[in-house]
CSV table of C-alpha atoms in Angstrom, one decimal:
chain,number,residue,atom,x,y,z
A,1,MET,CA,86.0,161.8,205.3
A,2,ALA,CA,85.6,165.5,206.0
A,3,GLY,CA,88.5,167.3,204.1
A,4,GLY,CA,89.2,164.1,202.2
A,5,VAL,CA,89.2,163.4,198.6
A,6,PHE,CA,87.8,160.3,197.0
A,7,THR,CA,88.5,159.3,193.4
A,8,PHE,CA,86.8,156.5,191.4
A,9,LYS,CA,87.6,154.9,188.2
A,10,LEU,CA,84.4,154.7,186.4
A,11,GLU,CA,84.4,151.1,185.3
A,12,GLY,CA,81.4,150.0,183.4
A,13,VAL,CA,80.7,153.6,182.2
A,14,LYS,CA,83.0,153.2,179.0
A,15,GLU,CA,80.6,151.4,176.9
A,16,THR,CA,77.9,153.9,177.8
A,17,LEU,CA,80.1,156.8,177.0
A,18,ASN,CA,81.0,155.2,173.6
A,19,ASN,CA,77.3,154.6,172.7
A,20,LEU,CA,76.4,158.2,173.7
A,21,LYS,CA,79.1,159.6,171.4
A,22,LEU,CA,77.8,157.5,168.5
A,23,LEU,CA,74.4,159.2,169.2
A,24,GLY,CA,76.2,162.8,169.0
A,25,VAL,CA,76.1,163.6,172.8
A,26,ASP,CA,78.8,165.9,174.1
A,27,VAL,CA,80.1,163.3,176.7
A,28,ASN,CA,82.4,165.7,178.5
A,29,LYS,CA,79.5,168.0,179.1
A,30,ALA,CA,77.1,165.1,180.0
A,31,THR,CA,79.6,163.6,182.3
A,32,ALA,CA,80.2,166.9,184.1
A,33,ARG,CA,76.5,167.4,184.6
A,34,ALA,CA,76.1,163.8,185.8
A,35,VAL,CA,78.9,164.1,188.4
A,36,PHE,CA,77.4,167.2,189.6
A,37,ALA,CA,73.9,165.8,189.9
A,38,THR,CA,75.6,162.8,191.8
A,39,ALA,CA,77.2,165.3,194.2
A,40,GLN,CA,73.8,167.3,194.6
A,41,ALA,CA,72.1,164.0,195.5
A,42,ILE,CA,74.6,163.1,198.1
A,43,ALA,CA,74.4,166.7,199.6
A,44,HIS,CA,70.7,166.4,199.8
A,45,LYS,CA,70.8,163.3,201.9
A,46,ALA,CA,73.6,164.7,204.0
A,47,ASP,CA,71.6,167.8,204.9
A,48,ASP,CA,69.1,165.4,206.6
A,49,LEU,CA,71.9,164.1,208.7
A,50,VAL,CA,74.0,167.2,209.7
A,51,PRO,CA,74.0,167.9,213.4
A,52,VAL,CA,71.8,170.7,214.4
A,53,ASP,CA,72.2,173.3,217.1
A,54,THR,CA,71.6,176.7,215.5
A,55,GLY,CA,71.4,175.6,211.8
A,56,ILE,CA,74.7,177.2,210.9
A,57,LEU,CA,76.4,174.1,210.1
A,58,ARG,CA,73.6,172.9,207.8
A,59,SER,CA,73.4,176.2,206.0
A,60,SER,CA,77.2,176.1,205.3
A,61,GLN,CA,76.9,173.4,202.7
A,62,ASP,CA,78.4,174.1,199.4
A,63,VAL,CA,78.3,172.0,196.2
A,64,THR,CA,80.7,173.2,193.5
A,65,ARG,CA,81.8,171.9,190.1
A,66,THR,CA,84.6,172.5,187.8
A,67,LYS,CA,84.3,175.3,185.3
A,68,SER,CA,86.1,173.2,182.7
A,69,PHE,CA,84.5,170.3,181.0
A,70,THR,CA,87.8,168.6,180.0
A,71,GLN,CA,88.0,164.9,180.5
A,72,LYS,CA,90.7,165.2,183.0
A,73,ASP,CA,89.0,167.8,185.1
A,74,ILE,CA,85.6,166.6,185.9
A,75,ARG,CA,84.7,166.9,189.5
A,76,SER,CA,82.3,168.3,192.1
A,77,VAL,CA,83.1,169.1,195.7
A,78,ILE,CA,80.6,168.9,198.7
A,79,SER,CA,81.8,170.9,201.7
A,80,TYR,CA,80.5,172.1,205.1
A,81,GLY,CA,82.1,174.5,207.4
A,82,GLY,CA,84.2,177.5,206.4
A,83,PRO,CA,84.4,180.6,208.5
A,84,SER,CA,80.8,180.4,209.7
A,85,ALA,CA,81.1,176.8,210.9
A,86,PRO,CA,84.8,175.8,211.5
A,87,TYR,CA,83.8,173.0,213.7
A,88,ALA,CA,82.4,170.9,210.8
A,89,ILE,CA,85.2,168.4,210.7
A,90,VAL,CA,85.1,167.6,214.4
A,91,GLN,CA,81.3,167.3,214.2
A,92,HIS,CA,81.7,165.0,211.2
A,93,GLU,CA,84.5,162.8,212.8
A,94,ASN,CA,83.6,162.6,216.4
A,95,LEU,CA,81.5,159.5,217.1
A,96,GLU,CA,81.2,160.4,220.9
A,97,TYR,CA,79.1,163.7,220.4
A,98,GLU,CA,75.5,163.5,221.2
A,99,HIS,CA,73.1,165.5,219.0
A,100,PRO,CA,69.9,166.2,221.0
A,101,LYS,CA,68.5,168.5,218.4
A,102,GLY,CA,69.0,165.9,215.6
A,103,GLY,CA,71.8,164.8,213.3
A,104,GLN,CA,74.8,162.6,213.5
A,105,ALA,CA,78.5,162.2,213.0
A,106,LYS,CA,79.6,161.0,209.4
A,107,TYR,CA,76.8,163.1,208.0
A,108,LEU,CA,78.5,163.3,204.6
A,109,GLU,CA,80.4,160.1,204.5
A,110,GLU,CA,77.3,157.9,205.2
A,111,PRO,CA,75.3,159.3,202.0
A,112,PHE,CA,78.5,159.1,200.0
A,113,LEU,CA,79.0,155.6,200.8
A,114,GLU,CA,75.3,154.7,200.2
A,115,GLU,CA,75.5,156.4,196.8
A,116,THR,CA,78.8,154.5,195.7
A,117,ASP,CA,77.6,151.2,197.1
A,118,ASN,CA,75.9,150.3,193.9
A,119,TRP,CA,78.5,152.1,191.7
A,120,PRO,CA,78.4,152.7,188.8
A,121,ALA,CA,74.6,152.1,188.2
A,122,PRO,CA,73.4,155.3,189.8
A,123,PHE,CA,75.9,157.3,187.9
A,124,ILE,CA,75.1,155.6,184.5
A,125,THR,CA,71.4,156.5,185.0
A,126,ARG,CA,72.3,160.2,185.7
A,127,LEU,CA,74.7,160.2,182.7
A,128,LYS,CA,71.9,159.0,180.4
A,129,LEU,CA,69.5,161.5,182.0
A,130,GLU,CA,71.8,164.4,181.4
A,131,SER,CA,72.5,163.2,177.8
A,132,LYS,CA,68.8,163.3,177.1
A,133,PHE,CA,68.7,166.7,178.5
A,134,LEU,CA,71.6,168.0,176.4
A,135,SER,CA,70.2,166.6,173.3
A,136,GLY,CA,66.8,168.4,173.8
A,137,GLY,CA,64.8,165.2,174.5
A,138,SER,CA,64.9,161.6,173.8
A,139,PHE,CA,66.9,159.6,171.5
A,140,PRO,CA,66.8,155.9,170.7
A,141,GLY,CA,68.5,153.7,173.2
A,142,VAL,CA,68.7,156.3,176.0
A,143,LYS,CA,66.2,155.8,178.8
């Protein structure tokens, strides 16, 4: 999965978005925040699985989000590596490597698949939470 892109159609979310619109929620902003919160949750779990030698690979994690809140451009990216840890993909993909100081291969893929296993329920929960935050508190029908 390292270096790959995964795209999901958010089936089951349309009704939630329509209901939030009726409540006056900026659904583009709420969706962008929920996507970023999802990426942060995956990244947090991934950090516990990243192979450790010196700690450079773990500290190279970056979670970014789009600057735009348009419906077509809502995404977040989780990455490891870069100039400080160019070996991130090899560590992620090589199932034969041993990690005596902790960690494992597929350190990002495993939490991603775990998160999306029950899709879209975890995302809908985050979407509702972000909507409550953006509305300044609670409103009827959003738990």
